[in-house]
XYZ file of C-alpha atoms in Angstrom:
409
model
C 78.960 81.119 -109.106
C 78.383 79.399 -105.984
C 76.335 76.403 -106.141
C 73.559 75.808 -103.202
C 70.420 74.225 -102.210
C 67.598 74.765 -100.109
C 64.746 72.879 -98.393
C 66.612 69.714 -97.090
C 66.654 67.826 -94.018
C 69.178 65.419 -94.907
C 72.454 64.604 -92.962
C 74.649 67.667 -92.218
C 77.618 66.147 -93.142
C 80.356 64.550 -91.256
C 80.440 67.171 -88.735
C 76.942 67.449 -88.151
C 74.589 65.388 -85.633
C 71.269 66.396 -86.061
C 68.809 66.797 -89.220
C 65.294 67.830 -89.769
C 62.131 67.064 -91.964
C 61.260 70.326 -94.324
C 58.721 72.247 -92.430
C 56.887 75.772 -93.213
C 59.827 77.539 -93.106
C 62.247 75.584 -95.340
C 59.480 75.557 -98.016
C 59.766 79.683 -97.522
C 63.913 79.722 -97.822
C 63.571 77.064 -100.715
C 61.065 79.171 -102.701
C 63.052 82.070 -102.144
C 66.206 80.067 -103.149
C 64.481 79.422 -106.329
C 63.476 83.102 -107.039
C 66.795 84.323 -106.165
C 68.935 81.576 -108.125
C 67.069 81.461 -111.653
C 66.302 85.042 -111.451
C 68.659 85.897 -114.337
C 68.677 82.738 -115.731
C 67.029 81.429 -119.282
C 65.919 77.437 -119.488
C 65.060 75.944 -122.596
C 64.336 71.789 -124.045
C 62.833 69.351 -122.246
C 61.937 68.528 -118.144
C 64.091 65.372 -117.614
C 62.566 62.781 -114.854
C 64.972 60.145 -113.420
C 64.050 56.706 -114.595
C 63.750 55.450 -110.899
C 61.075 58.308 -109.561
C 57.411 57.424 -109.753
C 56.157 60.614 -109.678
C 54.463 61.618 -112.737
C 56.313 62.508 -116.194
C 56.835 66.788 -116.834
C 55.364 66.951 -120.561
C 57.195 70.310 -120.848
C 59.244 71.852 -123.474
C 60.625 75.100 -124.612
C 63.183 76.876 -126.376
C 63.220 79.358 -123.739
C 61.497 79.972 -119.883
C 62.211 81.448 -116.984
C 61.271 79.372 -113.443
C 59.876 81.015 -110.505
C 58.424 79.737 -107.060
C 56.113 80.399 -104.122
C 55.238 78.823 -100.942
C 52.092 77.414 -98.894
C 52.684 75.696 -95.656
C 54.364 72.340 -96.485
C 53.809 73.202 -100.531
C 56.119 74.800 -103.324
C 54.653 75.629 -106.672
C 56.974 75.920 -109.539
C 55.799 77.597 -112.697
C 57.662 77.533 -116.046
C 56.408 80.842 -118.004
C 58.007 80.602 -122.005
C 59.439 83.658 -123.017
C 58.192 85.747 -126.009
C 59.041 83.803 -128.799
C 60.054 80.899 -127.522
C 58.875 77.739 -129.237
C 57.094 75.712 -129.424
C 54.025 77.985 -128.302
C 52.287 77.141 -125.590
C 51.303 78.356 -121.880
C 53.130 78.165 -118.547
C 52.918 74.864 -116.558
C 52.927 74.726 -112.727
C 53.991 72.236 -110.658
C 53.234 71.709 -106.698
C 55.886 69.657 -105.040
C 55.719 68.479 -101.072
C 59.474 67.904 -100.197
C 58.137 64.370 -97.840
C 61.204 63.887 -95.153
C 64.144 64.773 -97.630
C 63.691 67.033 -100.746
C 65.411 70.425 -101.619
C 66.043 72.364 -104.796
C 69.907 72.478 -105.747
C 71.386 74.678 -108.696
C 74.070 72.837 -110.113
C 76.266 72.165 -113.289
C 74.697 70.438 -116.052
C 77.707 67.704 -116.091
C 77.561 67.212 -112.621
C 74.201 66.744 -111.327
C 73.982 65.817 -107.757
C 72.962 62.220 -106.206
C 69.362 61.848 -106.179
C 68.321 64.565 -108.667
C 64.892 63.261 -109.887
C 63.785 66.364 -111.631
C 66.182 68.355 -113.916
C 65.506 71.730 -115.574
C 68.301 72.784 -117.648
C 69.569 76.064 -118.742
C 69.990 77.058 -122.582
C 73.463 77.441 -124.066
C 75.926 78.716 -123.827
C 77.870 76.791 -121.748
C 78.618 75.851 -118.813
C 74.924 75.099 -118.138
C 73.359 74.727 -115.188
C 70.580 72.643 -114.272
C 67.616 73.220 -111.302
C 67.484 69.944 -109.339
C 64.594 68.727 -107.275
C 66.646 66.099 -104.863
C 65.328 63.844 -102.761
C 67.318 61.029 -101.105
C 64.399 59.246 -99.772
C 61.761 59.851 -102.364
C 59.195 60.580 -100.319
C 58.567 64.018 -102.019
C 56.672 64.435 -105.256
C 55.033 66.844 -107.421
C 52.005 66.934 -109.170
C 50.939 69.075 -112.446
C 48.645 71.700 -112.800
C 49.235 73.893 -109.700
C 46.941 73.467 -107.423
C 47.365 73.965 -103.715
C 46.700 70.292 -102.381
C 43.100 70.093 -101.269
C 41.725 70.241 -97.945
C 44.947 72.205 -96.374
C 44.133 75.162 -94.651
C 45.667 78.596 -94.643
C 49.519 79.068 -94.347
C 50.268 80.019 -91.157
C 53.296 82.146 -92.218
C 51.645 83.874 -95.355
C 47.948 83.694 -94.136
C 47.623 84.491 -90.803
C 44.271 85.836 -90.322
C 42.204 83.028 -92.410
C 44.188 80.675 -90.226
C 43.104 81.580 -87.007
C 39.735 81.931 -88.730
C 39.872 78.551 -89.698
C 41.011 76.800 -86.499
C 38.801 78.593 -84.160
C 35.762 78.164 -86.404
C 36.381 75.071 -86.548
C 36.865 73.293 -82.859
C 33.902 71.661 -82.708
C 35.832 69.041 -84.987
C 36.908 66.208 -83.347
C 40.852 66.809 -84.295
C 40.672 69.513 -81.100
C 39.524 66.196 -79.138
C 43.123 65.205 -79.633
C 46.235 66.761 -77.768
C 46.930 69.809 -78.558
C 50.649 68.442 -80.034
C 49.043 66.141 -82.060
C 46.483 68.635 -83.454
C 49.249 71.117 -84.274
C 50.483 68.600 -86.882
C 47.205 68.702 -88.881
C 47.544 70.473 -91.996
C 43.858 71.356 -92.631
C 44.260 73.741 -89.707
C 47.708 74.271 -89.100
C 49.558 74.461 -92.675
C 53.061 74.834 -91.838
C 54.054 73.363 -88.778
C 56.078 70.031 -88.322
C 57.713 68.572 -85.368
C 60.480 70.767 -84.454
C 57.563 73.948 -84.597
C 55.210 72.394 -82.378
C 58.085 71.365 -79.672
C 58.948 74.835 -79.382
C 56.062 76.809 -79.798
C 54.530 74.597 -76.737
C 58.026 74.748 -74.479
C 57.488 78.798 -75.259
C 53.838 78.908 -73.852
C 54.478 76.161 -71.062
C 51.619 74.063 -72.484
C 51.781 70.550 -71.596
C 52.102 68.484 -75.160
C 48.947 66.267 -74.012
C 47.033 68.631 -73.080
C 43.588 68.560 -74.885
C 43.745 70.566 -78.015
C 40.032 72.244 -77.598
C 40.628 73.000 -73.694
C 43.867 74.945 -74.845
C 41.986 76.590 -77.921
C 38.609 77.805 -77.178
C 40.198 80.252 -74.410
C 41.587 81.950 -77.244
C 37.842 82.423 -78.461
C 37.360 84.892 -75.609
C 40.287 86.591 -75.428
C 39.484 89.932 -76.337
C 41.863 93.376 -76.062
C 40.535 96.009 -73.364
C 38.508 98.720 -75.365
C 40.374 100.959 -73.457
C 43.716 100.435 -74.679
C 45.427 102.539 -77.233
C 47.040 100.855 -80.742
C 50.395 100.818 -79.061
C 49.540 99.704 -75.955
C 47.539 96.617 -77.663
C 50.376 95.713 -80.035
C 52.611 95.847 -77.147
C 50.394 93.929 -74.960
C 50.229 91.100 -78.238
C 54.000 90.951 -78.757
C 54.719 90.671 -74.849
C 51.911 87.705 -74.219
C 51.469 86.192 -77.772
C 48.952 83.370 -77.664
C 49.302 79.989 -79.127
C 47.991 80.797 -82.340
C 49.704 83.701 -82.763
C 53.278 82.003 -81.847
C 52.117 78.984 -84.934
C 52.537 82.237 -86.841
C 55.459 84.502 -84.816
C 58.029 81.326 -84.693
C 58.215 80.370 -88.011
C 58.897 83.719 -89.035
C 61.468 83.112 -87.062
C 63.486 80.294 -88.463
C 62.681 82.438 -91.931
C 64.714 85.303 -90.309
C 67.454 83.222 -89.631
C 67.945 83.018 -93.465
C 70.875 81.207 -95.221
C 70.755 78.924 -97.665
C 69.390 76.439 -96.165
C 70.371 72.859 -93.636
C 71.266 70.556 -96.596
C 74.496 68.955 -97.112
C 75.975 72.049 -98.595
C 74.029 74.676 -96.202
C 77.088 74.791 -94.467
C 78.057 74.553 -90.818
C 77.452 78.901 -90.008
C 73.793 78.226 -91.308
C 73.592 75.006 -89.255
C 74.357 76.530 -86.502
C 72.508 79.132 -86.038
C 69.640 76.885 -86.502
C 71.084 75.257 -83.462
C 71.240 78.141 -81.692
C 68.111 79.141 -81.945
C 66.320 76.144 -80.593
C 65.528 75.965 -77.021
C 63.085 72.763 -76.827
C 63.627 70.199 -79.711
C 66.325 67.517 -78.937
C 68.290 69.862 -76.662
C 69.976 68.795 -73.028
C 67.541 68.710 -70.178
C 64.298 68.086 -72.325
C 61.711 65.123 -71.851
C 60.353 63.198 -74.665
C 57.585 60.609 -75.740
C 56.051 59.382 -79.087
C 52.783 60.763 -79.791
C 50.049 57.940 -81.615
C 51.501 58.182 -84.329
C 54.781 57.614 -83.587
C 56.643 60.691 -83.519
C 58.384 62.186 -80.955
C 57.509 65.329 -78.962
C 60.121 67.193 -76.905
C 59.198 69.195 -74.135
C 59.841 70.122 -70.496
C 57.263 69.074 -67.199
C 54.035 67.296 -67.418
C 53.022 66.024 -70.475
C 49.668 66.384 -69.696
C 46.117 63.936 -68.863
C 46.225 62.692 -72.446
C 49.872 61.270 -72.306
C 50.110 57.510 -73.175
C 49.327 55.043 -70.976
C 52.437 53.402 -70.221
C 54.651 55.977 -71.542
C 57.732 57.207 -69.507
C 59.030 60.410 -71.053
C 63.228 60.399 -71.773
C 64.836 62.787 -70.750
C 67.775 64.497 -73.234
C 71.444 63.990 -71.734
C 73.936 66.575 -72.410
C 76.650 64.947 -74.693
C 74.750 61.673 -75.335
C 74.196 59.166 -78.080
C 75.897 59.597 -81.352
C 72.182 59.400 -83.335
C 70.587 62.771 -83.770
C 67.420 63.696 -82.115
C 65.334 63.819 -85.593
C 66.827 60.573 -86.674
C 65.305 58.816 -83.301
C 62.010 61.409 -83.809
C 61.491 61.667 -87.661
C 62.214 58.224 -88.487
C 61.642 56.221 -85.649
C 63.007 52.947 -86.027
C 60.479 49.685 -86.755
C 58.692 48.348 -83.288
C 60.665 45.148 -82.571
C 58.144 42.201 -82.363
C 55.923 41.738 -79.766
C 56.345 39.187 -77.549
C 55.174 35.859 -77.777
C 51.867 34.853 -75.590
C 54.072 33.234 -73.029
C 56.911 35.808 -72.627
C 54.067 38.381 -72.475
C 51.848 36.130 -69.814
C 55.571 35.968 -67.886
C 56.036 39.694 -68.444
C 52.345 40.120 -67.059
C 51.666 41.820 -70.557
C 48.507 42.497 -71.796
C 47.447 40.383 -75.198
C 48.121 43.316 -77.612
C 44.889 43.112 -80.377
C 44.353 44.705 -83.753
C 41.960 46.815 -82.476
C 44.394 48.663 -80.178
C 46.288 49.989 -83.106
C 45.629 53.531 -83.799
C 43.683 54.202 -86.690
C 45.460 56.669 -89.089
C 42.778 58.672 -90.911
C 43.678 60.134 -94.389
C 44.136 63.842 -94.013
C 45.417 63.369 -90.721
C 49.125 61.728 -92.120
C 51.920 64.174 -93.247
C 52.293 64.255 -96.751
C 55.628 63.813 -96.537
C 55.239 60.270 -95.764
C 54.952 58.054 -98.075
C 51.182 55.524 -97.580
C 53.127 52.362 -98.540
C 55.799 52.608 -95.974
C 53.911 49.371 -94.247
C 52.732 47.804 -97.630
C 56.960 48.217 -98.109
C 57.786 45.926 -95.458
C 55.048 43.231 -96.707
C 56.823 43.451 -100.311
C 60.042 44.104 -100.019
C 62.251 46.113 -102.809
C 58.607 47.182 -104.696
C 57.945 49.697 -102.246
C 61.240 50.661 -101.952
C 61.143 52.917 -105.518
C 62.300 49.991 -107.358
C 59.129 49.128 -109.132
C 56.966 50.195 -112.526
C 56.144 54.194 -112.122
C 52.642 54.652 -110.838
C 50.331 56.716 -111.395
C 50.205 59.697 -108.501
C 46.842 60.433 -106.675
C 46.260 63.655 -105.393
C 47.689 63.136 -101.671
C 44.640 64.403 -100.010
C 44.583 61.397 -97.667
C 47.392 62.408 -95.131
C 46.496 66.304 -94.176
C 45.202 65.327 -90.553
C 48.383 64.411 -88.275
C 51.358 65.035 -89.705
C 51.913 62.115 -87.617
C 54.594 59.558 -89.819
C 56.025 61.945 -91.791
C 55.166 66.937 -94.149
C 56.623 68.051 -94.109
């Protein structure tokens, strides 16, 4: 048996240069990694939690289960159903995990459980066993019980499409839509699904400036309206030639689905790496502009960035063969701002005074889920933040739907 995992954005590996955060579409591939690899197998005893994860204990046991898995936007639910006559007797428990900025699902043996495995599902005898390993390098991914879709998130634009172009043009009176239209794309109570890498090329496709305002690109879509006169064909035809922006939030992760493989972990291998690759045309490639949204994360695109653009910002353009550091690591984790002047270097510079109250204000279902709320409280208190200290309990991460913004993925 070959051993795989799905649903990372880690480091490619020696070879590779560039990495991604767990969007949409990797929650897709990693559910159907799950389905596929535990399809014929049999789990039994306990769910084992590493010591160092703070994510909530799995009070599950059974002599015998079978694990399957399905996907919602940025969410994976994992339910264990016992077999008949397993014991003890009880029901099936579900789990919803959000992968944050590195987790997958790897099927490996029992006696060698891979680095960072902080949930561990093993199979029943006989040997060799196997075990089902949530990973997750950064810990910024976590699971909560009961199954539940995370509240507030709207419809998955891969699985969902009609109730999700309900949903956003319904709703674009709401002041999200006052926002650019790349920033908007990274809320998850109207766009479910899409991440940074999605929104870079699903603007580049339709030419739409990234700072354009989100409403003034939207509500045209309100109006648009197929000719009475045309035949079925001759609509579909006219849909799939001129797809509109909602219907590419849909079209393009279906995409990156298509693409299949196992996955762009460490062991997805170069071929599926690189048709990943090969597929972008926008995000981190030669020739493309880029600037930090609000929130800190990087849009890629080509042109004008639009009336919204920040003040001050001067878009950087992508050189062919550049910098060793991959595009996500410079988008996905941007590094720390350096400190800000001092008063006098910034009266020299001809600075403005920089005050609190210019600092964006994060709001709670605007923030990616895959980002973790006490990355600044981390930098106050050192290793506590860092996963090092007493497990906590989880809230339900309803505060960071709105802008994806830090993150997810």
């Amino acid at each position: 048996m070959r051993f795989a995992s799905l649903g990372e954005e880690g480091s490619q590996g020696p070879g590779h240069s560039s990495h991604r955060m767990p969007e949409g579409p990797e929650l897709h591939l990693a559910s159907h990694f799950v389905n596929e690899a535990c399809r014929d197998l049999v789990f039994s005893g306990c769910v084992e939690k590493s010591p160092i994860s703070r994510n909530p204990e799995v009070p599950f046991e059974s002599s015998a289960y079978h694990i399957s898995a399905l996907a919602r936007g940025k969410e994976l639910r994992l339910t264990l159903s016992p077999l008949p006559g397993a014991q003890p007797l009880r029901e099936p428990l579900a789990l919803v995990f959000r992968f944050g900025m590195s987790g997958s699902f790897q099927l490996a043996p029992s006696d060698a459980l891979p680095p960072h495995a902080h949930l561990r599902f093993y199979t029943a005898p006989p040997s060799p066993g196997l075990a089902l390993c949530f990973v997750d390098i950064r810990r910024f991914g976590h699971w909560e019980l009961g199954g539940k879709w995370q509240p507030g998130r709207g419809p998955c634009v891969l699985l969902e499409y009609e109730q999700f172009r309900e949903n956003v043009l319904r709703n674009l009176v709401d002041k999200a839509f006052d926002r650019p239209i790349c920033e908007a794309l990274l809320d998850q109570r109207f766009f479910n699904g899409i991440g940074n890498y999605l929104r870079a090329e699903i603007l580049y496709r339709l030419k739409i400036p990234p700072f354009e305002k989100a409403r003034t690109v939207l509500e045209a879509l309100q109006q648009r309206r197929p000719s009475p006169e045309l035949t079925l064909s001759q609509k579909i035809r006219a849909k799939l030639q001129n797809p509109d922006l909602l219907e590419l939030c849909h079209s393009v992760p279906k995409e990156v689905v298509q693409l299949g493989g196992k996955g762009y972990g460490q062991e997805s291998g170069e071929e599926d790496y690189a048709a990943f690759r090969a597929w972008l045309q926008c995000y981190g490639m030669a020739g493309m502009s880029s600037l930090r949204d609000r929130h800190g994360r990087t849009i890629w695109f080509q042109g004008d960035p639009g009336p919204l653009a920040p003040k001050g910002g001067r878009p950087h353009k992508k050189k062919s063969k550049g910098a060793q550091q991959s595009p996500e690591d410079k988008m996905e984790n941007p590094p720390p701002p350096s400190k800000a002047p001092s008063k006098t270097r910034r009266a020299r510079r001809g600075l403005p005074e920089q005050t609190t109250a210019q600092q964006p204000k994060r709001t709670s279902l605007q923030q990616d889920p895959g980002v973790s709320p006490v990355t600044e409280k981390g930098k106050r208190r050192g290793r506590q933040a860092s996963g090092f200290c007493r497990p906590q309990r989880i809230k339900a991460d309803t505060s960071s739907l709105e802008t994806e913004g830090t993150s997810a993925s």
